[in-house]
Coordinates of C-alpha atoms in Angstrom, one line a residue:
M1 CA 62.2 163.1 157.9
S2 CA 61.8 159.3 158.2
V3 CA 61.5 156.8 161.0
T4 CA 62.6 153.3 160.9
F5 CA 61.8 150.5 163.4
C6 CA 64.3 148.2 161.9
P7 CA 64.8 145.2 162.4
N8 CA 89.2 146.2 179.9
I9 CA 89.5 142.7 180.6
S10 CA 92.1 142.1 183.4
R11 CA 95.4 140.7 182.5
T12 CA 95.3 138.2 185.2
L13 CA 92.6 135.9 186.6
S14 CA 92.1 134.7 190.2
S15 CA 94.2 131.5 191.0
R16 CA 90.9 129.5 191.3
F17 CA 89.7 130.4 187.8
Q18 CA 93.0 129.9 186.3
C19 CA 93.3 126.4 187.9
R20 CA 89.7 125.5 186.8
L21 CA 90.4 126.5 183.2
Q22 CA 93.7 124.8 183.1
K23 CA 92.1 121.5 184.2
R24 CA 89.1 121.6 182.2
L25 CA 89.9 123.5 179.0
Y26 CA 93.6 123.8 178.4
T27 CA 94.9 120.3 179.1
S28 CA 95.8 117.9 176.2
Q29 CA 94.4 114.4 176.1
K30 CA 95.3 111.4 174.1
D31 CA 93.1 109.7 171.7
E32 CA 92.7 105.9 171.4
N33 CA 95.9 105.9 169.1
G34 CA 97.8 107.7 171.7
T35 CA 98.0 111.0 169.7
K36 CA 97.7 114.1 171.9
K37 CA 94.6 116.3 171.0
T38 CA 93.7 119.6 172.8
N39 CA 90.1 120.0 173.9
H40 CA 89.3 122.4 171.1
Q41 CA 90.7 120.0 168.6
K42 CA 88.2 117.5 170.2
I43 CA 85.1 119.6 169.6
D44 CA 84.0 117.7 166.5
D45 CA 84.9 114.3 168.0
D46 CA 83.0 115.2 171.2
S47 CA 80.1 116.7 169.4
K48 CA 79.6 113.1 167.8
K49 CA 79.2 112.0 171.4
N50 CA 76.4 114.3 172.2
D51 CA 73.9 111.6 172.1
G52 CA 75.8 109.6 174.6
L53 CA 75.9 112.6 176.8
L54 CA 72.3 113.2 176.7
E55 CA 71.4 109.6 177.4
S56 CA 72.6 110.0 181.0
N57 CA 70.2 110.4 183.9
S58 CA 70.4 114.1 183.8
A59 CA 69.3 114.2 180.2
R60 CA 65.8 112.9 181.3
N61 CA 65.1 116.6 182.1
A62 CA 65.6 117.7 178.4
D63 CA 61.9 117.5 177.5
L64 CA 61.1 119.7 180.6
L65 CA 63.8 122.1 179.7
T66 CA 62.4 122.4 176.2
K67 CA 59.1 123.4 177.7
M68 CA 60.9 125.8 179.9
C69 CA 62.7 127.4 177.1
Q70 CA 59.4 127.9 175.2
Y71 CA 57.8 129.3 178.3
C72 CA 60.6 131.8 178.8
Y73 CA 60.2 132.8 175.1
D74 CA 56.4 133.1 175.2
T75 CA 56.3 135.2 178.5
D76 CA 59.3 137.4 178.0
R77 CA 59.3 138.3 174.3
I78 CA 58.1 141.5 172.9
D79 CA 54.4 141.3 172.2
E80 CA 52.2 143.3 170.0
K81 CA 51.2 145.7 172.8
N82 CA 54.9 146.2 173.8
L83 CA 56.0 146.6 170.2
E84 CA 53.4 149.4 169.7
Q85 CA 54.5 151.2 172.7
R86 CA 58.0 151.2 171.3
K87 CA 56.8 152.5 168.1
L88 CA 55.1 155.3 169.8
V89 CA 58.4 156.4 171.5
V90 CA 60.1 156.4 168.2
R91 CA 57.3 158.5 166.7
E92 CA 57.5 160.9 169.3
L93 CA 61.2 161.3 169.1
Q94 CA 60.6 162.0 165.3
E95 CA 58.2 164.7 166.2
I96 CA 60.8 166.4 168.5
I97 CA 63.4 166.3 165.7
H98 CA 61.0 167.3 162.9
H99 CA 59.5 170.4 164.7
G100 CA 62.4 171.7 166.7
I101 CA 65.7 170.4 165.5
D102 CA 66.3 168.9 162.1
R103 CA 63.7 168.1 159.5
E104 CA 66.3 165.9 157.4
A105 CA 67.2 163.6 160.3
T106 CA 66.3 159.8 160.4
V107 CA 65.3 157.9 163.6
C108 CA 66.0 154.3 163.8
A109 CA 65.5 151.7 166.5
F110 CA 68.1 149.0 166.7
G111 CA 69.3 146.4 169.2
S112 CA 67.1 143.9 171.1
S113 CA 63.9 145.8 170.1
S114 CA 64.4 144.9 166.5
N115 CA 66.8 141.9 166.3
G116 CA 64.4 139.1 167.2
F117 CA 65.9 138.5 170.7
G118 CA 64.2 141.4 172.6
S119 CA 62.3 141.0 176.0
K120 CA 59.4 143.2 177.2
D121 CA 61.7 144.9 179.9
A122 CA 64.6 145.6 177.4
D123 CA 65.9 149.1 177.0
L124 CA 64.9 150.9 173.5
D125 CA 68.0 151.7 171.7
I126 CA 67.6 154.6 169.2
S127 CA 70.0 156.1 166.8
V128 CA 69.7 159.5 164.9
F129 CA 71.3 159.8 161.6
D130 CA 72.0 162.8 159.3
I131 CA 71.7 165.3 162.1
N132 CA 73.9 168.4 162.5
K133 CA 76.6 167.6 164.9
E134 CA 76.1 171.0 166.6
V135 CA 72.7 169.9 168.1
R136 CA 73.7 166.6 169.5
G137 CA 74.1 165.9 173.2
R138 CA 72.9 168.7 175.4
V139 CA 70.7 170.4 172.8
W140 CA 69.1 167.1 172.1
T141 CA 68.6 166.6 175.9
K142 CA 67.0 170.0 176.3
A143 CA 64.7 169.4 173.3
M144 CA 63.4 166.0 174.9
K145 CA 62.9 167.7 178.2
T146 CA 60.9 170.5 176.7
S147 CA 58.5 168.1 175.0
R148 CA 57.4 166.9 178.5
K149 CA 57.1 163.4 177.2
F150 CA 60.5 162.2 178.6
E151 CA 62.1 162.3 182.0
K152 CA 65.3 161.1 183.7
L153 CA 67.3 162.6 180.9
Y154 CA 71.1 162.2 181.1
Y155 CA 73.7 163.0 178.6
V156 CA 76.5 160.5 178.9
H157 CA 79.2 162.2 176.9
R158 CA 82.2 160.1 178.1
A159 CA 80.8 156.7 176.8
R160 CA 82.4 155.0 173.8
I161 CA 79.5 156.2 171.8
P162 CA 77.9 159.3 173.5
I163 CA 74.3 158.6 174.4
V164 CA 71.3 160.4 175.9
T165 CA 69.4 158.1 178.4
F166 CA 65.7 158.6 179.0
R167 CA 62.4 157.3 180.4
H168 CA 59.3 157.7 178.3
I169 CA 56.7 159.0 180.8
E170 CA 53.5 157.5 179.1
T171 CA 54.8 153.9 178.5
G172 CA 57.5 153.8 181.1
I173 CA 59.9 152.5 178.6
V174 CA 63.6 153.4 179.1
G175 CA 66.3 153.6 176.6
D176 CA 69.0 155.8 175.0
V177 CA 69.7 157.9 172.0
S178 CA 72.9 157.7 170.1
F179 CA 73.9 159.6 167.0
S180 CA 75.0 158.0 163.6
N181 CA 75.6 154.7 165.3
G182 CA 75.4 152.9 161.8
I183 CA 77.3 149.7 162.6
A184 CA 74.7 148.8 165.4
I185 CA 72.0 148.8 162.7
Y186 CA 73.9 146.2 160.7
N187 CA 74.5 144.2 163.9
T188 CA 70.8 144.3 164.4
L189 CA 70.0 143.1 161.0
L190 CA 72.4 140.4 161.2
L191 CA 71.0 138.9 164.5
R192 CA 67.7 139.2 163.1
R193 CA 68.4 136.9 160.1
Y194 CA 70.0 134.4 162.7
S195 CA 66.8 134.5 164.7
Q196 CA 64.8 133.6 161.6
I197 CA 66.7 130.5 160.5
D198 CA 65.4 127.9 162.9
K199 CA 62.6 128.0 165.4
R200 CA 64.8 126.9 168.3
V201 CA 67.2 129.7 168.2
Q202 CA 64.9 132.4 169.7
P203 CA 63.8 130.2 172.7
L204 CA 67.3 129.2 173.5
V205 CA 68.7 132.8 173.4
Y206 CA 65.8 134.0 175.5
T207 CA 66.3 131.3 178.1
V208 CA 70.1 132.0 178.4
K209 CA 69.6 135.8 178.6
Q210 CA 66.9 135.4 181.3
L211 CA 68.9 132.9 183.4
V212 CA 72.2 135.0 183.3
K213 CA 70.1 138.0 184.2
N214 CA 68.5 136.1 187.1
W215 CA 72.0 134.8 188.2
K216 CA 73.3 138.5 188.1
I217 CA 76.2 137.7 185.7
C218 CA 75.2 140.0 183.0
G219 CA 75.9 143.7 182.5
V220 CA 78.9 145.7 181.4
R221 CA 78.4 148.2 184.3
G222 CA 78.6 145.3 186.9
G223 CA 81.9 144.1 185.4
Y224 CA 80.4 141.2 183.3
I225 CA 79.5 140.9 179.7
S226 CA 76.5 142.4 177.9
S227 CA 73.3 140.6 177.0
Y228 CA 74.3 141.1 173.4
A229 CA 77.5 139.2 174.1
Y230 CA 75.6 136.2 175.5
T231 CA 73.5 136.3 172.3
L232 CA 76.7 136.0 170.4
M233 CA 77.9 133.1 172.5
V234 CA 74.7 131.1 171.8
I235 CA 75.0 131.8 168.2
Y236 CA 78.7 130.7 168.0
F237 CA 77.8 127.6 169.9
L238 CA 75.1 126.7 167.4
Q239 CA 77.7 127.0 164.6
Q240 CA 80.0 124.8 166.4
I241 CA 77.9 121.8 167.2
N242 CA 77.9 118.8 164.9
P243 CA 75.7 119.0 162.8
P244 CA 75.5 122.8 163.0
L245 CA 72.3 124.5 163.7
L246 CA 73.4 127.8 162.1
P247 CA 75.7 128.8 159.5
S248 CA 78.1 131.7 159.4
L249 CA 76.1 134.2 157.2
Q250 CA 79.2 136.4 156.9
Q251 CA 81.2 133.6 155.3
F252 CA 78.3 131.9 153.3
S253 CA 77.8 132.6 149.7
V254 CA 76.2 130.3 147.0
D255 CA 78.1 131.5 143.8
S256 CA 80.6 134.2 144.8
N257 CA 84.2 133.5 145.4
P258 CA 85.7 135.5 146.9
L259 CA 82.9 136.6 149.1
P260 CA 81.2 139.9 148.3
V261 CA 82.2 143.1 150.0
K262 CA 79.9 145.9 151.3
R263 CA 81.6 148.8 152.9
A264 CA 79.6 151.0 155.4
F265 CA 80.9 153.1 158.3
G266 CA 84.3 151.8 157.7
F267 CA 83.5 148.2 157.9
N268 CA 82.7 145.2 155.7
V269 CA 79.1 144.7 156.6
W270 CA 78.1 142.0 154.0
F271 CA 76.3 139.0 155.1
Y272 CA 74.0 136.4 153.3
D273 CA 70.5 137.5 154.1
D274 CA 68.4 135.5 151.7
I275 CA 67.1 133.3 154.6
E276 CA 64.1 131.8 152.5
S277 CA 66.6 130.3 150.0
L278 CA 68.9 128.9 152.8
E279 CA 67.0 125.6 152.9
K280 CA 68.0 124.8 149.4
V281 CA 71.6 125.9 149.4
W282 CA 72.9 125.0 152.9
K283 CA 73.9 121.4 153.2
H284 CA 73.2 121.3 157.0
W285 CA 69.7 122.7 156.8
N286 CA 67.6 120.8 159.4
T287 CA 70.1 118.1 159.9
N288 CA 70.3 118.9 163.6
T289 CA 67.4 117.3 165.4
M290 CA 68.2 118.2 169.1
T291 CA 65.5 119.6 171.2
T292 CA 65.8 123.1 172.7
G293 CA 66.3 121.5 176.1
E294 CA 69.1 119.4 174.8
L295 CA 70.8 122.4 173.1
L296 CA 70.5 124.3 176.5
L297 CA 72.4 121.5 178.3
L298 CA 75.1 121.4 175.6
F299 CA 75.5 125.2 175.5
L300 CA 76.6 125.0 179.3
D301 CA 78.8 121.9 178.5
F302 CA 80.4 123.6 175.6
Y303 CA 81.5 126.7 177.6
L304 CA 82.5 124.7 180.7
H305 CA 84.4 121.8 179.1
R306 CA 85.0 122.2 175.3
F307 CA 85.7 125.7 174.5
N308 CA 89.5 126.6 174.5
Y309 CA 89.6 129.9 176.2
E310 CA 93.4 130.0 176.0
A311 CA 93.7 129.7 172.3
H312 CA 90.5 130.8 170.6
S313 CA 88.0 133.6 170.5
V314 CA 84.2 133.4 170.2
C315 CA 83.5 134.9 166.7
I316 CA 80.5 134.2 164.8
L317 CA 82.3 135.6 161.4
S318 CA 83.5 132.1 160.6
P319 CA 82.6 128.5 161.3
K320 CA 86.0 127.7 161.8
P321 CA 87.8 128.4 165.3
R322 CA 89.6 131.7 165.2
K323 CA 92.9 132.3 167.0
K324 CA 92.9 134.5 170.0
R325 CA 94.5 138.0 169.4
E326 CA 94.8 139.1 173.0
H327 CA 96.5 136.3 174.9
N328 CA 96.7 138.3 178.1
C329 CA 93.0 138.3 178.6
A330 CA 90.8 135.6 180.0
F331 CA 88.0 135.6 177.5
E332 CA 87.9 137.1 174.0
L333 CA 84.5 137.6 172.2
R334 CA 84.8 139.5 169.0
D335 CA 82.2 141.8 167.5
P336 CA 81.0 140.5 164.1
F337 CA 81.8 143.7 162.3
E338 CA 84.1 145.7 164.6
R339 CA 86.4 142.8 164.8
E340 CA 89.1 144.6 166.8
R341 CA 86.6 145.2 169.6
N342 CA 86.6 142.4 172.4
L343 CA 83.1 142.4 174.0
A344 CA 84.3 140.6 177.0
S345 CA 86.8 143.5 177.8
S346 CA 84.6 144.5 180.7
L347 CA 84.9 141.1 182.6
S348 CA 86.9 141.6 185.7
P349 CA 88.9 138.6 187.2
T350 CA 86.6 138.2 190.2
N351 CA 83.6 138.2 188.0
A352 CA 85.2 135.8 185.5
S353 CA 85.6 133.4 188.3
L354 CA 82.1 133.9 189.6
M355 CA 80.6 133.5 186.0
M356 CA 82.2 130.1 185.6
R357 CA 80.9 128.9 189.1
K358 CA 77.5 130.1 188.1
L359 CA 77.6 128.3 185.0
E360 CA 78.8 125.2 186.7
D361 CA 75.9 125.4 189.2
A362 CA 73.5 126.0 186.6
N363 CA 74.6 123.0 184.6
H364 CA 74.2 120.8 187.6
H365 CA 70.8 122.4 188.6
L366 CA 69.3 122.0 185.1
R367 CA 70.4 118.3 184.8
T368 CA 68.8 117.4 188.3
I369 CA 65.8 119.7 188.5
P370 CA 62.7 117.7 189.7
P371 CA 60.1 117.1 187.1
T372 CA 57.5 119.7 188.3
D373 CA 55.4 121.9 186.1
V374 CA 57.1 124.4 183.8
Q375 CA 56.1 127.6 185.7
N376 CA 57.3 126.3 189.1
S377 CA 60.6 125.2 187.4
C378 CA 61.3 128.5 185.9
L379 CA 60.5 130.1 189.2
R380 CA 63.0 127.9 191.0
L381 CA 65.6 128.9 188.6
K382 CA 65.0 132.6 189.6
V383 CA 65.3 132.3 193.3
G384 CA 68.7 131.1 194.0
Y385 CA 69.6 127.5 192.9
C386 CA 72.5 128.9 190.6

């Protein structure tokens, strides 16, 4: 047995949210020659004006925001102690399987614990492979309980992917165990590669995830989108700005045309993973010189004023905008491998409106925050300005 520590949206929106989106995102505008251009068609043109945007009075906070992003990353990321605790949980789950269930099974951690974007308080996601289907679920729950190393065990059999939730008694780490969730492993590896491309990616993702958590606009159970979905939103934004900070690894190939295909679990899971050579083969490598603070401001601006929610979906599969498939939903965010899956399907109409309002408030606050020290600025973001 081996252990690896690897790296339904509503059809209608509130009238307030519809009005806001129509005014800001759907309307056509004319260029200097009188030709109509939709907002999404103007992304490249608007991106060229980023410097002008950041020269406004609000952009004076960009340096402070860069320090804040780094502070969020340094204080929130999984450190060596927390990583060792997570590895302990995986080893003890291994022992449970090895001694009492199935000696041939494989235990693998995935998700934020392994993808480069995990925080200390993030749940630990575990998947078990090559295990007899007859011992899943309740049998697995009983085995974990018998070990006396886990508590608060619940078998959630009606979930999209059935899981066993747990709390590890010694470390206090909470998490869940799924079975043969192979596509999640590839998602983890893909995001980990994105986190390794540029040093600004992790602090930006950490900051966005921390802020939406503090603003309470994150979580599928609460009718919002998941932390994973927000991570994809940041990656997509970094692919769309001009010049791009990230390529599309699933559409990037040096010498293969058509692109390679790698089939696993019913999906094409191929992506370019030679990050060390990317500097030599990607023409946009290191051409974007914006600071993390500037990128944070532009991230909010992108989803408030530039992204066309009516016509396009957020999808990191391709650097080109992809047409929306479900035109009766407010927001479409596609999984990179399970492309029929809309990760924003849990967003309710009320919460969609609230999410936009929070982003508006955050955008205003981050551009006008007083130049205090970094710790106090981070604290102020947590206690109600947004």
